[in-house]
Short mmCIF file of C-alpha atoms in Angstrom, two decimals:
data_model
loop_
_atom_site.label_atom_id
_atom_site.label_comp_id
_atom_site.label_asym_id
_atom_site.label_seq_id
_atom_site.Cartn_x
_atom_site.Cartn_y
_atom_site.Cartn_z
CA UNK G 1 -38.74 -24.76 -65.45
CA UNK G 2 -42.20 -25.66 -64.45
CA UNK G 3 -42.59 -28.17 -67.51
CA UNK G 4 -39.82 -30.53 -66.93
CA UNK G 5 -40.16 -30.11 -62.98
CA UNK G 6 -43.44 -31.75 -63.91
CA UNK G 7 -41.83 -34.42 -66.34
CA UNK G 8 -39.52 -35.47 -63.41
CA UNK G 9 -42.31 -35.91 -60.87
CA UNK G 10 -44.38 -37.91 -63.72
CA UNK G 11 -41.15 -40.13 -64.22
CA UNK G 12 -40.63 -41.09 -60.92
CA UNK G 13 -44.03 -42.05 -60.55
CA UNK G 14 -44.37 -44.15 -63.11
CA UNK G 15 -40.91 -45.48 -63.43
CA UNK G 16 -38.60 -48.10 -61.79
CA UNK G 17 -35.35 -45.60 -63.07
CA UNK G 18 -33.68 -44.08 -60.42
CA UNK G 19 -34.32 -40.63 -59.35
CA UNK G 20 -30.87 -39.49 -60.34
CA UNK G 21 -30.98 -40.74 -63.83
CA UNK G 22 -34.60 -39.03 -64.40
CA UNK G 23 -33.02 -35.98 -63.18
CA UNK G 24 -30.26 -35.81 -65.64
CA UNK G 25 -32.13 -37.09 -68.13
CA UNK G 26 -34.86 -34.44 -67.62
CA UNK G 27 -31.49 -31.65 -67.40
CA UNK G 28 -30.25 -33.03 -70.74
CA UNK G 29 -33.43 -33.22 -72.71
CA UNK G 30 -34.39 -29.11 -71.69
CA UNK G 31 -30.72 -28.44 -72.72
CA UNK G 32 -31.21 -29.88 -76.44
CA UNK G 33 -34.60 -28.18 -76.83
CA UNK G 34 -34.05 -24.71 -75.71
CA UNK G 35 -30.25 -24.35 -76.95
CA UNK G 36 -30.35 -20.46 -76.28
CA UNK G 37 -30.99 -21.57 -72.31
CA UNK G 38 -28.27 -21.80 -69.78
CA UNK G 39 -30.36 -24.45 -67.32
CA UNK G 40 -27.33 -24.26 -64.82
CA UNK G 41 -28.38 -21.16 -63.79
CA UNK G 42 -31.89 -21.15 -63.50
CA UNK G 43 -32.62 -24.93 -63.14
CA UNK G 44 -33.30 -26.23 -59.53
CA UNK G 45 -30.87 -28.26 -57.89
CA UNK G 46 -31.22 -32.12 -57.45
CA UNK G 47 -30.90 -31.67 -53.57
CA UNK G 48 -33.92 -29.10 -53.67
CA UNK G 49 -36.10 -31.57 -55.56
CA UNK G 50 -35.19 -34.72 -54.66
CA UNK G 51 -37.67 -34.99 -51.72
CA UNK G 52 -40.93 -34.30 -53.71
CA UNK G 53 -39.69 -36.48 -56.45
CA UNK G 54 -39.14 -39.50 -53.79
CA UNK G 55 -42.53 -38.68 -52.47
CA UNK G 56 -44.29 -39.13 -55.87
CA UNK G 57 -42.59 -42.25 -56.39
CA UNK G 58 -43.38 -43.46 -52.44
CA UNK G 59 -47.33 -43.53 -54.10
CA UNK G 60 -46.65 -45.90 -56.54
CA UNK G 61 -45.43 -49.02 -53.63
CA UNK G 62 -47.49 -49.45 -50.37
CA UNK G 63 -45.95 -48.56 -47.12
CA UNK G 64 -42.94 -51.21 -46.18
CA UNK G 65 -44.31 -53.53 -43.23
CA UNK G 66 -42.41 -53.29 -40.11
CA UNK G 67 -41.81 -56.29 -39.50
CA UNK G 68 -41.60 -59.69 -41.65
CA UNK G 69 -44.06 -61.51 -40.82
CA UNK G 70 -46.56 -58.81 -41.95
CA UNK G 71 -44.83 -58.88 -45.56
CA UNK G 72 -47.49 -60.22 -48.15
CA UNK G 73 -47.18 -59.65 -51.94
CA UNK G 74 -49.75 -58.74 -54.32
CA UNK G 75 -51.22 -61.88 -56.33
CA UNK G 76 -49.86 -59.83 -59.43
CA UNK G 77 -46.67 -59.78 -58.13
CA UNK G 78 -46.81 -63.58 -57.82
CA UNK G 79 -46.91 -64.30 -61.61
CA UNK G 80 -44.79 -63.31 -64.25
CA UNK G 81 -45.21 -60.79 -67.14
CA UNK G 82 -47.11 -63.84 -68.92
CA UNK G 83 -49.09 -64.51 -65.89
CA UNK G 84 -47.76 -67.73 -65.37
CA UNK G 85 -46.45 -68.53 -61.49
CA UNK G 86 -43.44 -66.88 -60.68
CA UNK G 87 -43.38 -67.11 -56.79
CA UNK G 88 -42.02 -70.77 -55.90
CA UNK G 89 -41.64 -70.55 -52.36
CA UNK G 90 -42.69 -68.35 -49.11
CA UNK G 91 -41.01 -69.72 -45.79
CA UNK G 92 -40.92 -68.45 -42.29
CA UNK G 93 -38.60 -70.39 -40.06
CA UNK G 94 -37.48 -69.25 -36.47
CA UNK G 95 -37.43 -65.27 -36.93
CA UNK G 96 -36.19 -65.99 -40.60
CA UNK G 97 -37.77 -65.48 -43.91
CA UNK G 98 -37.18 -67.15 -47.36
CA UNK G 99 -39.10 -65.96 -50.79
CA UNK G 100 -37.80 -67.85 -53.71
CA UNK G 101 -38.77 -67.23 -57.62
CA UNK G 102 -38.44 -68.68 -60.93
CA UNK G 103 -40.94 -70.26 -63.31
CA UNK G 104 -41.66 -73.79 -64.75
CA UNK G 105 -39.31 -72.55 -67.77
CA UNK G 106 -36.62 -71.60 -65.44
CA UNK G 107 -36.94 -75.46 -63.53
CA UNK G 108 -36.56 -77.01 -66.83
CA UNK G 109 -33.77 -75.47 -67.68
CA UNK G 110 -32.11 -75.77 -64.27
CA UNK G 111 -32.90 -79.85 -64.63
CA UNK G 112 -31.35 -80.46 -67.84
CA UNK G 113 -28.10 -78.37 -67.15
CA UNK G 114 -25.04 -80.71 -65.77
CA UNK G 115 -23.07 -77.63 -64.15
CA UNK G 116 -24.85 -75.03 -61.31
CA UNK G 117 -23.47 -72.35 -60.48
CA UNK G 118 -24.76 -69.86 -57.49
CA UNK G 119 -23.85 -66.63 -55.87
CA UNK G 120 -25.04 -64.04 -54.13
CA UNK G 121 -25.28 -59.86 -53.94
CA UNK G 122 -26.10 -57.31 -51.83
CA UNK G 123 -26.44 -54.15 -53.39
CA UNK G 124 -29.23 -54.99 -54.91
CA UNK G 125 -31.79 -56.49 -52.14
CA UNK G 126 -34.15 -54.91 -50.57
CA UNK G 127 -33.19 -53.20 -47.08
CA UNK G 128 -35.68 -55.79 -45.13
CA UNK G 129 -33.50 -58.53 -46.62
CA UNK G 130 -30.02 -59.62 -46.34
CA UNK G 131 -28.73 -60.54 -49.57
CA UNK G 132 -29.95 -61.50 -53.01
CA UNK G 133 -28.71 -65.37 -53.57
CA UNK G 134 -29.45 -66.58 -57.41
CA UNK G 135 -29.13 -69.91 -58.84
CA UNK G 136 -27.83 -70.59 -62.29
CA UNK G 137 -27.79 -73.14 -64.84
CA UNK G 138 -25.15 -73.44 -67.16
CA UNK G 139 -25.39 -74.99 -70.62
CA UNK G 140 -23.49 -74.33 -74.10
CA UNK G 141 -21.69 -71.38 -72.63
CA UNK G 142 -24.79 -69.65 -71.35
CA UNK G 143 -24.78 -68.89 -67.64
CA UNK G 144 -28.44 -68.30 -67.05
CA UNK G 145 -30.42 -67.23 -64.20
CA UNK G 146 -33.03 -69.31 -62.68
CA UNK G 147 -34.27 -69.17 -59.55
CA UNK G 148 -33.94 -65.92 -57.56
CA UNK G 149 -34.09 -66.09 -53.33
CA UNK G 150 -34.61 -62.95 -50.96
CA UNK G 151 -32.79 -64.24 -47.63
CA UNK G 152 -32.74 -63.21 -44.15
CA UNK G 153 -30.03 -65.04 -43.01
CA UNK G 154 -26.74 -66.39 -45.06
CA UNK G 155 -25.86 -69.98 -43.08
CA UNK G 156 -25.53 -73.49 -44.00
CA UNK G 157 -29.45 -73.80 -42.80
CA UNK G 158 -30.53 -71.77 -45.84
CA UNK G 159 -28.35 -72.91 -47.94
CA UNK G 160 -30.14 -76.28 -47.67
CA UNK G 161 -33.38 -75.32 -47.55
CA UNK G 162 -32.80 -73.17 -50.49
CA UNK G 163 -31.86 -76.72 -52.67
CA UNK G 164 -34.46 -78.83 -50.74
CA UNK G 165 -36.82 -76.50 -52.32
CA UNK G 166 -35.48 -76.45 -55.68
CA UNK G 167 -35.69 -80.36 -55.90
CA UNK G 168 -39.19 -80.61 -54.61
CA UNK G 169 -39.87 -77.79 -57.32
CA UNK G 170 -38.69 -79.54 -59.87
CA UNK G 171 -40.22 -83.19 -58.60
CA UNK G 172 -43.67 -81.22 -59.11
CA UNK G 173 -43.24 -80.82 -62.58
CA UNK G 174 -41.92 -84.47 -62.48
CA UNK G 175 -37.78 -83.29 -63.40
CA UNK G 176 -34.83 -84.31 -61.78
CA UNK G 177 -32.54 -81.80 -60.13
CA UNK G 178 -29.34 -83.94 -59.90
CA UNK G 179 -26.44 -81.81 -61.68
CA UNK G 180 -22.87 -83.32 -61.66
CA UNK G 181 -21.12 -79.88 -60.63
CA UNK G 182 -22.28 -77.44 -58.22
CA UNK G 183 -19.96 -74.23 -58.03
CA UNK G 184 -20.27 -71.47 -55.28
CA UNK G 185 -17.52 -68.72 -53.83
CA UNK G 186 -16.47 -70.21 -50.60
CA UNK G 187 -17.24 -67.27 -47.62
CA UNK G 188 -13.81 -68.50 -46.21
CA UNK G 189 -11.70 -68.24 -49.00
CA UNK G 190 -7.89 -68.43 -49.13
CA UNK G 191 -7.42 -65.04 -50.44
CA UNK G 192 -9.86 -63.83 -48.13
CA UNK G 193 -7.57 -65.31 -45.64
CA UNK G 194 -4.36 -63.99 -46.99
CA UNK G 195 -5.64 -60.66 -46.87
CA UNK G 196 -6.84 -60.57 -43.31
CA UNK G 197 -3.66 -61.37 -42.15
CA UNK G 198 -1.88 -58.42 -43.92
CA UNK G 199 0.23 -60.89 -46.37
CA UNK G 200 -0.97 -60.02 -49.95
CA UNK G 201 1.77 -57.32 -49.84
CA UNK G 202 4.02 -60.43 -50.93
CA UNK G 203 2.49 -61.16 -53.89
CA UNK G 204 3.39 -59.26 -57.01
CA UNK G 205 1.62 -57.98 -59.72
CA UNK G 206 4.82 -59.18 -61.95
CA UNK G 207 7.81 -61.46 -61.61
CA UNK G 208 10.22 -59.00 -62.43
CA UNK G 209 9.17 -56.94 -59.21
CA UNK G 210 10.89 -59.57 -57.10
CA UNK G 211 14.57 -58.72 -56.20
CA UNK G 212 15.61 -60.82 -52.89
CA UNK G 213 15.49 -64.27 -52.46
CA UNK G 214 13.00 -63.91 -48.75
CA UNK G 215 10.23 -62.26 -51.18
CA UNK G 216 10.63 -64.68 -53.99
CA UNK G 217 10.15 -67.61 -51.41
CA UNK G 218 7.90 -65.79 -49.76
CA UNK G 219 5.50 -64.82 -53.14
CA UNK G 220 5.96 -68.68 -53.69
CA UNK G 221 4.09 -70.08 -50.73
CA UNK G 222 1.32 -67.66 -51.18
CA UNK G 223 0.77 -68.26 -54.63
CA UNK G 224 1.45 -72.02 -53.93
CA UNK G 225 -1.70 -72.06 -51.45
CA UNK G 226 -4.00 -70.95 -53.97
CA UNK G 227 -2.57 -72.97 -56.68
CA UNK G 228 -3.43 -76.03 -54.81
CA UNK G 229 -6.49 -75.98 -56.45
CA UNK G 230 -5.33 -76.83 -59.95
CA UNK G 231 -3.09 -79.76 -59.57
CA UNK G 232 -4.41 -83.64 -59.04
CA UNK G 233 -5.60 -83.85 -55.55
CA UNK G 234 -3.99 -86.82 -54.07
CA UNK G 235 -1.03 -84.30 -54.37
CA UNK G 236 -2.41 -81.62 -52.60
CA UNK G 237 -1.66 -82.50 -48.57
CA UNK G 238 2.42 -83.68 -50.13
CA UNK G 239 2.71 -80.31 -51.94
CA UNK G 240 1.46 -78.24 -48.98
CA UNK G 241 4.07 -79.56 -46.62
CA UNK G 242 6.82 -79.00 -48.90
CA UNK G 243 5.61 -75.46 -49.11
CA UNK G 244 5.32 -75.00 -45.88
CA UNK G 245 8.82 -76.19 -45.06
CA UNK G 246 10.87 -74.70 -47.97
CA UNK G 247 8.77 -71.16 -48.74
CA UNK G 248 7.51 -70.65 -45.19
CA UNK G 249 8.62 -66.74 -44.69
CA UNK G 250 10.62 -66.76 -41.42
CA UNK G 251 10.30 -63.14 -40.70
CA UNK G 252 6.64 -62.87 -40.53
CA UNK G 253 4.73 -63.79 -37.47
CA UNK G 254 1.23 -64.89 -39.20
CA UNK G 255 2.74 -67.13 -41.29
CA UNK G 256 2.48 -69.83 -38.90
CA UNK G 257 -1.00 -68.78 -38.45
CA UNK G 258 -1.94 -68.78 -42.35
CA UNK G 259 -0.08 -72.60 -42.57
CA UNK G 260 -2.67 -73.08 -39.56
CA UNK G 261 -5.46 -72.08 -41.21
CA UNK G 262 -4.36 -73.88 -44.79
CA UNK G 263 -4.00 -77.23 -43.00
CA UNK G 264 -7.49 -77.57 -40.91
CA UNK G 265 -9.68 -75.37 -43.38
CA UNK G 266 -8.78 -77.21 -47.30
CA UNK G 267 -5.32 -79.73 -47.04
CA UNK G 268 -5.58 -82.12 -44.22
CA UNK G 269 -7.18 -85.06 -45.49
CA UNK G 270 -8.78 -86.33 -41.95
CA UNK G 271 -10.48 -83.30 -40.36
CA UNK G 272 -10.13 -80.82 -42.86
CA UNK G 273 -13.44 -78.16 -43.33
CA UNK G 274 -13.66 -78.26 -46.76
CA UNK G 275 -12.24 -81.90 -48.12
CA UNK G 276 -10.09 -81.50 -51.43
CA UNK G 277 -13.00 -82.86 -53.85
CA UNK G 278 -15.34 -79.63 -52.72
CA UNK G 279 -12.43 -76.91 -53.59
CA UNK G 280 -9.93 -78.63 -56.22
CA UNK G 281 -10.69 -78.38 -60.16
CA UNK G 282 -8.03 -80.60 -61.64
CA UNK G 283 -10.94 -82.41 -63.42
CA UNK G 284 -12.00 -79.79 -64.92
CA UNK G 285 -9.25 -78.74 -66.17
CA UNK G 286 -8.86 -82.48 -67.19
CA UNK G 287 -12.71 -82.24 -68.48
CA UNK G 288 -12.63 -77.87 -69.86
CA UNK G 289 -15.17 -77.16 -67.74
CA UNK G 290 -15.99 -74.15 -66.01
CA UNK G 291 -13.41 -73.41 -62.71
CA UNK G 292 -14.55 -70.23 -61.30
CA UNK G 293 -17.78 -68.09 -60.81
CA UNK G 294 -16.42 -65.47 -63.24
CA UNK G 295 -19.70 -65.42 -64.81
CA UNK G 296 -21.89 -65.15 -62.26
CA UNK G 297 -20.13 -62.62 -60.62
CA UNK G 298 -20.31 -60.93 -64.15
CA UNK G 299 -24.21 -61.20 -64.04
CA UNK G 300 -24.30 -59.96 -59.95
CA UNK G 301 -22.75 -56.61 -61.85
CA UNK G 302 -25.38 -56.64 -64.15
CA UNK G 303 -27.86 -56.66 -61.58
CA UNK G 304 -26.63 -53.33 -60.28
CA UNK G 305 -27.13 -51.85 -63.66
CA UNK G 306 -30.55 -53.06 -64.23
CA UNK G 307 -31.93 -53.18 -60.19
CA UNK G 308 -31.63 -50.04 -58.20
CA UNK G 309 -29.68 -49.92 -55.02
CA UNK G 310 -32.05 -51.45 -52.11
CA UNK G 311 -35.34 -51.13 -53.86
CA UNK G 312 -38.14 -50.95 -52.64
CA UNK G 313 -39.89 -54.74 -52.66
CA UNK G 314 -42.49 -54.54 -54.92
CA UNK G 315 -40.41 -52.58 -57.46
CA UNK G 316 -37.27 -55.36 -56.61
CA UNK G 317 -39.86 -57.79 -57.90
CA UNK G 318 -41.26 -55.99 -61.24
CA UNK G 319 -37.88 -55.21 -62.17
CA UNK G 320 -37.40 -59.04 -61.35
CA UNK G 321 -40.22 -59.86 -63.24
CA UNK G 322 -39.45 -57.94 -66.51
CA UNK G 323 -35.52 -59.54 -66.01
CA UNK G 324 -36.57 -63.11 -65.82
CA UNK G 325 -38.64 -63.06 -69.45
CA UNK G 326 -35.42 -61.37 -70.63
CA UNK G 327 -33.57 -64.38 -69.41
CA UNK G 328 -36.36 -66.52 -71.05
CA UNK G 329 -35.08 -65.16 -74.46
CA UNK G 330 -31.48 -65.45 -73.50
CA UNK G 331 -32.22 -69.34 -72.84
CA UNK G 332 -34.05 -69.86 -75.91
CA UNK G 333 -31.34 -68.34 -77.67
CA UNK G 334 -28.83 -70.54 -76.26
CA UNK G 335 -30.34 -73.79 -78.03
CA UNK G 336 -29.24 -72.48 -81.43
CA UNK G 337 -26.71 -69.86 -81.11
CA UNK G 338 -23.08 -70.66 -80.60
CA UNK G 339 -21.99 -68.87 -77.71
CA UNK G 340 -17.48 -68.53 -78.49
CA UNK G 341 -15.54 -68.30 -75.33
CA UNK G 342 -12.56 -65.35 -75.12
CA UNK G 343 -9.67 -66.11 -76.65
CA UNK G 344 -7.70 -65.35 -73.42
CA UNK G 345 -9.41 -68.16 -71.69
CA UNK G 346 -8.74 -70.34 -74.51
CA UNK G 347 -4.94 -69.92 -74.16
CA UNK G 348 -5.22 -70.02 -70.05
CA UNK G 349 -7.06 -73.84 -70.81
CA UNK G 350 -3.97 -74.51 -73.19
CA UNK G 351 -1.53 -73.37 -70.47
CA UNK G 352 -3.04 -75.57 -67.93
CA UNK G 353 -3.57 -78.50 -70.01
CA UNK G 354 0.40 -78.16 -70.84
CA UNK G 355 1.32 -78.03 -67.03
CA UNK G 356 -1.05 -81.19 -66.56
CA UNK G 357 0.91 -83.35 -69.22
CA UNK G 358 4.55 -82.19 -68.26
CA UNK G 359 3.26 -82.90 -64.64
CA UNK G 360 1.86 -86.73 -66.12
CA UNK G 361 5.18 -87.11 -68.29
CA UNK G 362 7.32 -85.90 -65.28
CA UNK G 363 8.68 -83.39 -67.02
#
């Protein structure tokens, strides 16, 4: 078992693929070539190798700096696969750091898209940083990747900083980054919401689940909440209130609270958080364009596939690296292949259209 002992420790040196795929790999391939060979019981265990197989691949990455401030990359890791500039942006704020990438390619495309899109994961980010955050532009159905940021903090701060950046990246290469729709997952959602307060139980899965009358009003005014963001918006605060006095559940103590939190977070049109015009999509359902994240969150699980789980830095980035000329193709591509939607969100526009011109007829 010496041979393919030695295969795995080559592997894991050389490659970003994680330890536990080499391993079965390595398991698989001595299976097909020595058929007459039952490897279960003479092959070592993953838990007696894994060590030596993470210590060959600790030699390929330098030792992780202890704190931020003594993080610096290697100029190769600066550039991409082309060796063109990859690394946009390297700021230290407060105790706070902030690496953005992306590539003049990346900027053009970001410029000339109308709709942005952003999101953010965490499985994928290295352990000195708090979450992965990528920008997207979106044009004739593609949802492509852009600009990638490595954040130690998730507030309203970086959040600005990380557009300030992008526009003054752009202005460099004289662009304009001025999109007409910007769509992100709010961290204080209403589902969110419904959840913490233990009243998702009254929503079901199917209409015929509902028996009594106190669940059906009940599912009502939850689903009503959430609905508010398809119907015109002068309507919202109107159709809240009538929700909240004819669906309000009587037995349940944090309803009052939810109705709370619905009227100072998204309905209240004077000192609401989040006025109507950040959270409703009635025009684009007026306009078919995109109403949810689905795609990015779509691409955050194809991260996970391609990154592994909190890499090390420097292999974050060269996996990084190798993923942004893919996305290169994927945006070339988009200028002259047709991307067709799913038919099932073709019939949920058709749906919504109907609602909107039974609601205009006053049906």
């Amino acid at each position: 078992m010496e041979e393919p002992v030695s295969r795995m420790k080559q592997r894991a040196r050389d490659e970003t693929t994680s330890v536990t795929k080499i391993y079965s790999q390595e398991v698989v391939k001595t299976r097909l070539e020595n058929p007459g060979i039952s490897t279960g019981l003479i092959f070592p265990s993953l838990s007696s190798i894994d060590a030596s197989l993470y210590r060959m691949r600790s030699k390929r990455y330098p030792t992780l700096p202890k704190c931020l401030t003594d993080l610096s990359l290697p100029e190769e890791w600066k550039l991409t696969k082309k060796g063109q500039p990859f690394f946009l942006v390297d700021e230290a704020y407060e105790s706070e750091r902030l690496l953005m990438f992306g590539s003049e390619w990346s900027l053009r495309f970001l410029s000339l898209c109308t709709e942005v899109h952003a999101d953010g994961t965490f499985s994928t980010r290295p352990l000195i940083f708090a979450k992965v955050y990528v920008v997207f532009g979106f044009d004739k159905g593609y949802m492509i990747p852009c600009i990638y940021c490595l954040t130690t903090k998730l507030d309203k701060v970086l959040y600005k900083k990380i557009f300030n950046h992008i526009m003054i990246q752009c202005a460099k290469l004289n662009l304009t980054f001025s999109p007409q729709r910007f769509t992100s997952d709010f961290d204080h959602s209403i589902w969110r919401k419904i959840q913490e307060l233990g009243l998702s139980r009254l929503v079901s899965s199917s209409r015929r689940e509902i028996n009594d009358d106190d669940h059906k009003k009940a599912d009502r005014w939850v689903l009503g909440a959430i609905d508010l963001a398809l119907i015109p918006p002068s309507l919202v605060e109107t159709t809240w209130v009538s929700l909240m006095n004819d669906y309000t559940p009587k037995n349940y103590q944090v309803a009052s609270q939810f109705n709370d939190f619905m009227v100072s977070t998204y309905v209240e049109n004077d000192s609401t958080r989040f006025g109507v015009d950040i959270w409703n999509v009635y025009e684009a359902i007026v306009n078919r364009r995109l109403r949810t994240n689905n795609h990015v969150e779509g691409y955050n699980r194809q991260m996970k596939a391609e990154f592994p789980i909190h890499p090390h830095i420097d292999q974050f980035i060269e996996t990084l690296r190798m993923e942004h000329e893919y996305q290169h193709h994927i945006a070339e591509a988009s200028q002259v292949q047709l991307r067709r939607r799913k038919k099932i969100y073709d019939q949920i526009d058709i749906k919504l259209v109907t609602w909107r011109e039974e609601h205009m007829n006053k049906k």
